[in-house]
CSV table of C-alpha atoms in Angstrom, one decimal:
chain,number,residue,atom,x,y,z
A,1,MET,CA,0.0,0.0,0.0
A,2,ASP,CA,2.9,2.4,0.8
A,3,LYS,CA,4.5,1.6,-2.5
A,4,PHE,CA,1.3,2.4,-4.4
A,5,ARG,CA,0.9,5.6,-2.5
A,6,MET,CA,4.5,6.7,-3.3
A,7,LEU,CA,3.9,5.8,-7.0
A,8,PHE,CA,0.7,7.8,-7.0
A,9,GLN,CA,2.4,10.8,-5.5
A,10,HIS,CA,5.2,10.5,-8.0
A,11,PHE,CA,2.7,10.6,-10.9
A,12,GLN,CA,0.9,13.6,-9.3
A,13,SER,CA,4.1,15.6,-8.8
A,14,SER,CA,5.7,14.9,-12.2
A,15,SER,CA,4.1,16.2,-15.4
A,16,GLU,CA,6.4,14.1,-17.5
A,17,SER,CA,5.3,10.9,-15.6
A,18,VAL,CA,1.7,11.8,-16.1
A,19,MET,CA,2.1,12.3,-19.8
A,20,ASN,CA,4.0,9.0,-20.1
A,21,GLY,CA,1.2,7.3,-18.2
A,22,ILE,CA,-1.4,8.8,-20.6
A,23,CYS,CA,0.7,7.7,-23.5
A,24,LEU,CA,0.8,4.1,-22.3
A,25,LEU,CA,-2.9,4.2,-21.6
A,26,LEU,CA,-3.7,5.3,-25.1
A,27,ALA,CA,-1.5,2.6,-26.5
A,28,ALA,CA,-3.3,0.0,-24.4
A,29,VAL,CA,-6.7,1.4,-25.5
A,30,THR,CA,-5.4,1.1,-29.1
A,31,VAL,CA,-4.6,-2.6,-28.7
A,32,LYS,CA,-8.1,-3.2,-27.1
A,33,LEU,CA,-9.9,-1.3,-29.9
A,34,TYR,CA,-8.0,-3.2,-32.6
A,35,SER,CA,-8.7,-6.6,-31.0
A,36,SER,CA,-12.4,-5.9,-30.7
A,37,PHE,CA,-12.8,-4.4,-34.1
A,38,ASP,CA,-14.8,-6.5,-36.6
A,39,PHE,CA,-13.3,-5.8,-40.0
A,40,SER,CA,-15.2,-6.6,-43.2
A,41,CYS,CA,-13.8,-5.6,-46.6
A,42,PRO,CA,-16.4,-4.5,-49.2
A,43,CYS,CA,-14.7,-6.7,-51.9
A,44,LEU,CA,-15.4,-4.2,-54.6
A,45,ALA,CA,-12.6,-3.1,-57.0
A,46,ARG,CA,-13.3,0.6,-56.6
A,47,TYR,CA,-13.6,0.7,-52.8
A,48,ASN,CA,-11.2,-1.9,-51.5
A,49,ALA,CA,-8.1,0.4,-51.5
A,50,LEU,CA,-10.1,3.3,-50.1
A,51,TYR,CA,-11.6,1.3,-47.3
A,52,GLY,CA,-8.4,-0.6,-46.4
A,53,LEU,CA,-6.2,2.5,-46.4
A,54,GLY,CA,-8.9,4.5,-44.6
A,55,LEU,CA,-9.0,2.0,-41.7
A,56,LEU,CA,-5.2,1.8,-41.7
A,57,LEU,CA,-4.7,5.6,-41.4
A,58,THR,CA,-7.9,7.2,-40.1
A,59,PRO,CA,-7.9,5.7,-36.6
A,60,PRO,CA,-4.2,6.6,-36.1
A,61,LEU,CA,-5.0,10.2,-37.0
A,62,ALA,CA,-7.8,10.2,-34.4
A,63,LEU,CA,-5.5,8.7,-31.8
A,64,PHE,CA,-2.8,11.3,-32.7
A,65,LEU,CA,-5.3,14.1,-32.1
A,66,CYS,CA,-6.4,12.5,-28.8
A,67,GLY,CA,-2.8,12.4,-27.8
A,68,LEU,CA,-2.4,16.1,-28.5
A,69,LEU,CA,-5.5,16.9,-26.5
A,70,ALA,CA,-4.6,14.8,-23.6
A,71,ASN,CA,-1.1,16.3,-23.3
A,72,ARG,CA,-1.1,19.5,-21.3
A,73,GLN,CA,2.3,20.5,-22.7
A,74,SER,CA,0.8,21.0,-26.2
A,75,VAL,CA,-1.3,23.9,-24.8
A,76,VAL,CA,1.7,25.2,-22.9
A,77,MET,CA,3.8,25.0,-26.0
A,78,VAL,CA,1.3,27.0,-28.1
A,79,GLU,CA,0.9,29.6,-25.3
A,80,GLU,CA,4.7,30.0,-25.0
A,81,TRP,CA,5.0,30.3,-28.8
A,82,ARG,CA,2.2,32.9,-29.2
A,83,ARG,CA,2.7,35.0,-26.0
A,84,PRO,CA,4.0,38.6,-26.3
A,85,THR,CA,7.7,39.0,-25.6
A,86,GLY,CA,7.3,41.6,-22.9
A,87,HIS,CA,10.2,41.5,-20.4
A,88,ARG,CA,11.1,37.9,-21.2
A,89,ARG,CA,12.6,36.8,-24.5
A,90,LYS,CA,11.3,33.6,-26.1
A,91,ASP,CA,13.7,30.7,-26.7
A,92,PRO,CA,13.0,28.9,-29.9
A,93,GLY,CA,15.1,25.9,-28.7
A,94,VAL,CA,12.7,25.4,-25.7
A,95,ILE,CA,9.7,25.6,-28.0
A,96,ARG,CA,11.3,23.0,-30.3
A,97,TYR,CA,12.1,20.7,-27.4
A,98,MET,CA,8.5,21.0,-26.2
A,99,CYS,CA,7.2,20.3,-29.7
A,100,SER,CA,9.4,17.2,-30.0
A,101,SER,CA,8.3,15.9,-26.6
A,102,VAL,CA,4.6,16.4,-27.4
A,103,LEU,CA,4.9,14.7,-30.8
A,104,GLN,CA,6.8,11.7,-29.4
A,105,ARG,CA,4.1,11.0,-26.9
A,106,ALA,CA,1.2,11.7,-29.3
A,107,LEU,CA,2.6,9.4,-32.0
A,108,ALA,CA,2.9,6.4,-29.6
A,109,ALA,CA,-0.7,5.2,-30.0
A,110,PRO,CA,-1.0,5.8,-33.8
A,111,VAL,CA,2.3,3.8,-34.3
A,112,VAL,CA,0.9,0.9,-32.2
A,113,TRP,CA,-2.3,0.8,-34.3
A,114,ILE,CA,-0.3,0.9,-37.6
A,115,LEU,CA,2.1,-1.8,-36.5
A,116,LEU,CA,-0.8,-4.0,-35.3
A,117,ALA,CA,-2.6,-3.6,-38.6
A,118,LEU,CA,0.5,-4.4,-40.6
A,119,LEU,CA,1.4,-7.5,-38.5
A,120,ASP,CA,-2.2,-8.7,-38.8
A,121,GLY,CA,-2.4,-8.0,-42.5
A,122,LYS,CA,-6.2,-7.8,-43.0
A,123,PHE,CA,-6.2,-4.1,-43.9
A,124,PHE,CA,-3.3,-4.6,-46.2
A,125,VAL,CA,-4.9,-7.5,-48.0
A,126,CYS,CA,-8.1,-5.5,-48.5
A,127,ALA,CA,-6.3,-2.3,-49.7
A,128,PHE,CA,-3.9,-3.9,-52.2
A,129,SER,CA,-5.6,-7.1,-53.4
A,130,SER,CA,-6.7,-5.5,-56.6
A,131,ASN,CA,-3.1,-4.3,-57.3
A,132,VAL,CA,-1.4,-7.7,-57.3
A,133,ASP,CA,0.5,-8.6,-60.5
A,134,PRO,CA,-1.4,-11.6,-62.0
A,135,GLU,CA,1.7,-12.8,-63.8
A,136,LYS,CA,3.2,-13.9,-60.4
A,137,PHE,CA,0.5,-16.6,-60.1
A,138,LEU,CA,-0.1,-19.4,-62.6
A,139,ASP,CA,-3.8,-19.8,-61.8
A,140,PHE,CA,-4.7,-16.6,-63.7
A,141,ALA,CA,-3.3,-17.8,-67.0
A,142,ASN,CA,-6.7,-18.9,-68.3
A,143,MET,CA,-8.7,-15.9,-67.2
A,144,THR,CA,-9.5,-12.7,-69.0
A,145,PRO,CA,-8.3,-9.4,-67.6
A,146,SER,CA,-11.9,-8.5,-66.4
A,147,GLN,CA,-12.2,-11.9,-64.7
A,148,VAL,CA,-8.8,-11.5,-63.0
A,149,GLN,CA,-9.8,-8.0,-61.7
A,150,LEU,CA,-13.0,-9.3,-60.3
A,151,PHE,CA,-11.3,-12.3,-58.8
A,152,LEU,CA,-8.6,-10.2,-57.1
A,153,SER,CA,-11.3,-7.8,-55.7
A,154,LYS,CA,-12.9,-10.8,-54.0
A,155,VAL,CA,-9.7,-12.2,-52.4
A,156,PRO,CA,-10.4,-10.6,-48.9
A,157,CYS,CA,-13.8,-12.3,-48.8
A,158,LYS,CA,-13.0,-15.9,-48.4
A,159,GLU,CA,-16.6,-16.9,-48.1
A,160,ASP,CA,-17.6,-15.5,-51.5
A,161,GLU,CA,-18.8,-18.1,-53.9
A,162,LEU,CA,-16.3,-17.0,-56.6
A,163,VAL,CA,-13.2,-17.5,-54.5
A,164,ARG,CA,-14.3,-20.1,-51.9
A,165,ASP,CA,-11.8,-23.0,-51.6
A,166,SER,CA,-9.7,-21.5,-54.5
A,167,PRO,CA,-6.0,-22.1,-54.3
A,168,ALA,CA,-5.4,-18.8,-56.2
A,169,ARG,CA,-7.2,-16.8,-53.5
A,170,LYS,CA,-5.2,-18.5,-50.7
A,171,ALA,CA,-1.9,-17.8,-52.6
A,172,VAL,CA,-2.7,-14.1,-53.2
A,173,SER,CA,-3.9,-13.6,-49.6
A,174,ARG,CA,-0.8,-15.4,-48.2
A,175,TYR,CA,1.4,-13.3,-50.5
A,176,LEU,CA,-0.1,-10.0,-49.3
A,177,ARG,CA,-0.2,-11.0,-45.7
A,178,CYS,CA,3.5,-12.0,-45.8
A,179,LEU,CA,4.3,-8.7,-47.4
A,180,SER,CA,2.4,-6.7,-44.8
A,181,GLN,CA,4.1,-8.6,-41.9
A,182,ALA,CA,7.5,-8.0,-43.5
A,183,ILE,CA,6.8,-4.3,-43.6
A,184,GLY,CA,5.5,-4.3,-40.1
A,185,TRP,CA,8.5,-6.1,-38.7
A,186,SER,CA,10.9,-4.0,-40.7
A,187,VAL,CA,9.3,-0.8,-39.3
A,188,THR,CA,9.4,-2.2,-35.7
A,189,LEU,CA,13.1,-3.2,-36.1
A,190,LEU,CA,14.0,0.2,-37.5
A,191,MET,CA,12.3,2.0,-34.6
A,192,ILE,CA,14.1,-0.2,-32.1
A,193,ILE,CA,17.4,0.4,-33.7
A,194,LEU,CA,16.8,4.2,-33.8
A,195,ALA,CA,15.7,4.2,-30.1
A,196,PHE,CA,18.8,2.1,-29.2
A,197,LEU,CA,21.2,4.4,-31.0
A,198,ALA,CA,19.6,7.6,-29.6
A,199,ARG,CA,19.8,6.2,-26.0
A,200,CYS,CA,23.4,4.9,-26.4
A,201,LEU,CA,24.9,7.8,-28.4
A,202,ARG,CA,23.3,10.7,-26.5
A,203,PRO,CA,25.8,10.5,-23.6
A,204,CYS,CA,28.6,10.8,-26.1
A,205,PHE,CA,27.7,14.4,-26.9
A,206,ASP,CA,27.6,17.6,-24.8
A,207,GLN,CA,24.5,17.5,-22.6
A,208,THR,CA,24.5,21.2,-21.7
A,209,VAL,CA,21.9,22.4,-24.3
A,210,PHE,CA,19.7,19.4,-23.6
A,211,LEU,CA,19.7,20.0,-19.8
A,212,GLN,CA,19.0,23.7,-20.3
A,213,ARG,CA,16.1,23.1,-22.6
A,214,ARG,CA,14.7,20.4,-20.4
A,215,TYR,CA,15.0,22.7,-17.3
A,216,TRP,CA,13.2,25.6,-18.9
A,217,THR,CA,10.5,23.4,-20.4
A,218,ASN,CA,9.7,22.1,-16.9
A,219,TYR,CA,10.0,25.7,-15.6
A,220,VAL,CA,7.4,27.0,-18.1
A,221,ASP,CA,5.0,24.2,-17.2
A,222,LEU,CA,5.5,24.6,-13.4
A,223,GLU,CA,5.2,28.4,-13.6
A,224,GLN,CA,1.9,28.2,-15.3
A,225,LYS,CA,0.6,25.6,-12.8
A,226,LEU,CA,1.7,27.8,-9.8
A,227,PHE,CA,0.1,30.9,-11.3
A,228,ASP,CA,-3.2,29.0,-11.8
A,229,GLU,CA,-3.0,27.7,-8.2
A,230,THR,CA,-2.2,31.2,-6.9
A,231,CYS,CA,-5.1,32.6,-8.9
A,232,CYS,CA,-7.5,30.0,-7.4
A,233,GLU,CA,-6.2,30.8,-3.9
A,234,HIS,CA,-6.7,34.6,-4.5
A,235,ALA,CA,-10.2,34.0,-5.9
A,236,ARG,CA,-11.1,32.0,-2.9
A,237,ASP,CA,-9.7,34.6,-0.5
A,238,PHE,CA,-11.3,37.4,-2.5
A,239,ALA,CA,-14.7,35.7,-2.5
A,240,HIS,CA,-14.4,35.0,1.3
A,241,ARG,CA,-13.6,38.7,2.0
A,242,CYS,CA,-16.4,39.9,-0.2
A,243,VAL,CA,-18.9,37.7,1.6
A,244,LEU,CA,-17.6,38.8,5.0
A,245,HIS,CA,-17.9,42.5,4.0
A,246,PHE,CA,-21.4,41.9,2.8
A,247,PHE,CA,-22.3,40.4,6.2
A,248,ALA,CA,-20.6,43.2,8.0
A,249,ARG,CA,-22.6,45.8,6.0
A,250,MET,CA,-25.8,43.9,6.7
A,251,GLN,CA,-24.9,43.8,10.3
A,252,SER,CA,-24.4,47.6,10.3
A,253,GLU,CA,-27.8,48.1,8.7
A,254,LEU,CA,-29.5,45.8,11.2
A,255,ARG,CA,-27.9,47.7,14.0
A,256,GLY,CA,-29.2,50.9,12.5
A,257,LEU,CA,-32.7,49.5,12.5
A,258,ARG,CA,-32.5,48.3,16.0
A,259,ARG,CA,-31.2,51.7,17.1
A,260,ASP,CA,-34.2,53.3,15.6
A,261,ARG,CA,-36.5,50.8,17.4
A,262,GLY,CA,-34.5,51.2,20.7
A,263,THR,CA,-33.8,47.5,20.9
A,264,GLU,CA,-30.1,47.5,20.0
A,265,PRO,CA,-28.1,44.9,22.1
A,266,PRO,CA,-24.8,45.8,23.6
A,267,GLU,CA,-22.0,45.8,20.9
A,268,MET,CA,-19.6,43.0,21.1
A,269,PRO,CA,-16.0,43.7,20.3
A,270,GLU,CA,-14.7,42.0,17.1
A,271,PRO,CA,-11.2,40.7,16.6
A,272,PRO,CA,-9.0,43.0,14.5
A,273,GLU,CA,-8.9,40.6,11.5
A,274,ALA,CA,-12.5,39.5,11.6
A,275,LEU,CA,-13.2,40.8,8.1
A,276,ASP,CA,-10.4,39.0,6.4
A,277,GLY,CA,-10.1,35.8,8.3
A,278,GLY,CA,-6.6,36.7,9.7
A,279,SER,CA,-4.7,34.5,7.3
A,280,GLY,CA,-2.0,37.1,6.8
A,281,LYS,CA,-1.7,36.7,3.0
A,282,ALA,CA,-0.7,40.2,2.2
A,283,HIS,CA,0.4,39.3,-1.4
A,284,LEU,CA,-3.1,38.2,-2.1
A,285,ARG,CA,-5.0,41.0,-0.3
A,286,ALA,CA,-3.0,43.7,-2.1
A,287,VAL,CA,-5.2,43.0,-5.2
A,288,SER,CA,-8.6,43.9,-3.8
A,289,SER,CA,-10.8,45.1,-6.7
A,290,GLN,CA,-12.1,43.8,-10.0
A,291,GLU,CA,-10.0,46.4,-11.9
A,292,GLN,CA,-6.9,45.4,-10.1
A,293,VAL,CA,-7.5,41.7,-10.9
A,294,ASP,CA,-8.1,42.4,-14.6
A,295,HIS,CA,-4.9,44.5,-14.7
A,296,LEU,CA,-2.9,41.8,-13.0
A,297,LEU,CA,-4.1,39.1,-15.4
A,298,SER,CA,-3.5,41.4,-18.4
A,299,ALA,CA,0.0,42.2,-17.2
A,300,TRP,CA,0.8,38.5,-16.7
A,301,TYR,CA,-0.2,37.7,-20.3
A,302,SER,CA,1.3,40.7,-22.1
A,303,SER,CA,4.5,41.2,-20.0
A,304,LYS,CA,5.7,38.3,-17.9
A,305,PRO,CA,8.5,39.3,-15.5
A,306,PRO,CA,12.1,38.7,-16.4
A,307,LEU,CA,13.9,35.5,-15.3
A,308,ASP,CA,16.2,37.4,-13.0
A,309,LEU,CA,15.4,37.7,-9.3
A,310,ARG,CA,18.1,40.2,-8.8
A,311,ALA,CA,16.8,42.6,-11.5
A,312,SER,CA,13.2,42.7,-10.1
A,313,PRO,CA,13.2,41.8,-6.4
A,314,GLY,CA,10.0,43.7,-5.7
A,315,LEU,CA,8.1,41.9,-8.5
A,316,TRP,CA,9.3,38.4,-7.8
A,317,GLY,CA,9.4,38.4,-4.0
A,318,VAL,CA,10.8,35.1,-2.8
A,319,GLY,CA,11.2,33.8,-6.4
A,320,LEU,CA,10.6,30.3,-7.5
A,321,SER,CA,10.3,28.7,-4.0
A,322,HIS,CA,7.1,27.6,-2.6
A,323,ARG,CA,8.3,28.3,0.9
A,324,ALA,CA,9.2,31.7,2.2
A,325,PRO,CA,12.7,32.2,3.6
A,326,ALA,CA,13.2,31.9,7.3
A,327,ALA,CA,12.6,35.2,9.1
A,328,ALA,CA,14.3,36.5,12.1
A,329,PRO,CA,12.6,36.1,15.5
A,330,GLY,CA,10.0,38.8,16.1
A,331,THR,CA,9.7,39.7,12.4
A,332,ARG,CA,6.9,39.0,9.9
A,333,LEU,CA,7.1,38.5,6.2
A,334,SER,CA,4.9,40.9,4.3
A,335,GLN,CA,5.1,39.4,0.8
A,336,GLN,CA,5.3,36.0,-0.7
A,337,THR,CA,5.0,35.1,-4.4
A,338,HIS,CA,4.1,31.6,-5.6
A,339,VAL,CA,4.9,32.2,-9.3
């Protein structure tokens, strides 16, 4: 149970692990969809290729789009690409690294579908049965060209009366299925070799640029998350204070009515922080109106602060850390920034 809890916390804290988990989940769903899919070729010369290639390529396209939608970094990448420069320059290398990471994870499920389809061979037989060269098979020697074309279009339908128990149908089907499996295994071997070379050769080169781009990619993702969390925290605190102020105003009006009627009870002293809850979050309470909130959000989008804590200490506060620095005894921190 403790190991499961640690694994769950790891997936929660690491965006890369979450994306890898989603990638594996989509690949598993792909295998399940393909195994439960009931395929029937139309066995018509005009539609075999269209139907076979459509089922070979259309589901991978849908899975690719699902992979892009499920990957949060795709949105972060577009936002980083399209944001105004402001006080922070945009690094094309970081954007390219994010794009590469997003595409690698989004392509996993489509590649699994295509490889399964090629290794199974049904789609390939349906798509290319009409394009087989009849001269490779002796059984077509006594047929006219129109009869050969009709026969080849019926090859995927083994229960059709024209090709049932025909050695020529079995030969063509076996030929196309072997060709499909050969392509599938070749692609699989090529991908494994490329992955092996990339993993083995990468330590042989300078890792500085890679580490920098990976760091700033994680930074952009975490910065946006922390900003969203801080906005949610401010919205909760702002709503809480608005509700408390409403009740305080209503309490004053009720006291006025009771004073007019002469039934006002003795006034009870309130704690000094009764209206704001006493949480001491000065960095959130400094923004206390709708105009200020709108200006803050507009400034965050149009002009993000520079990545230099020394250049803008008043803007960044305690910087990238979640925890405020330790204060001396008897002192109180007045500002804390989560972004």
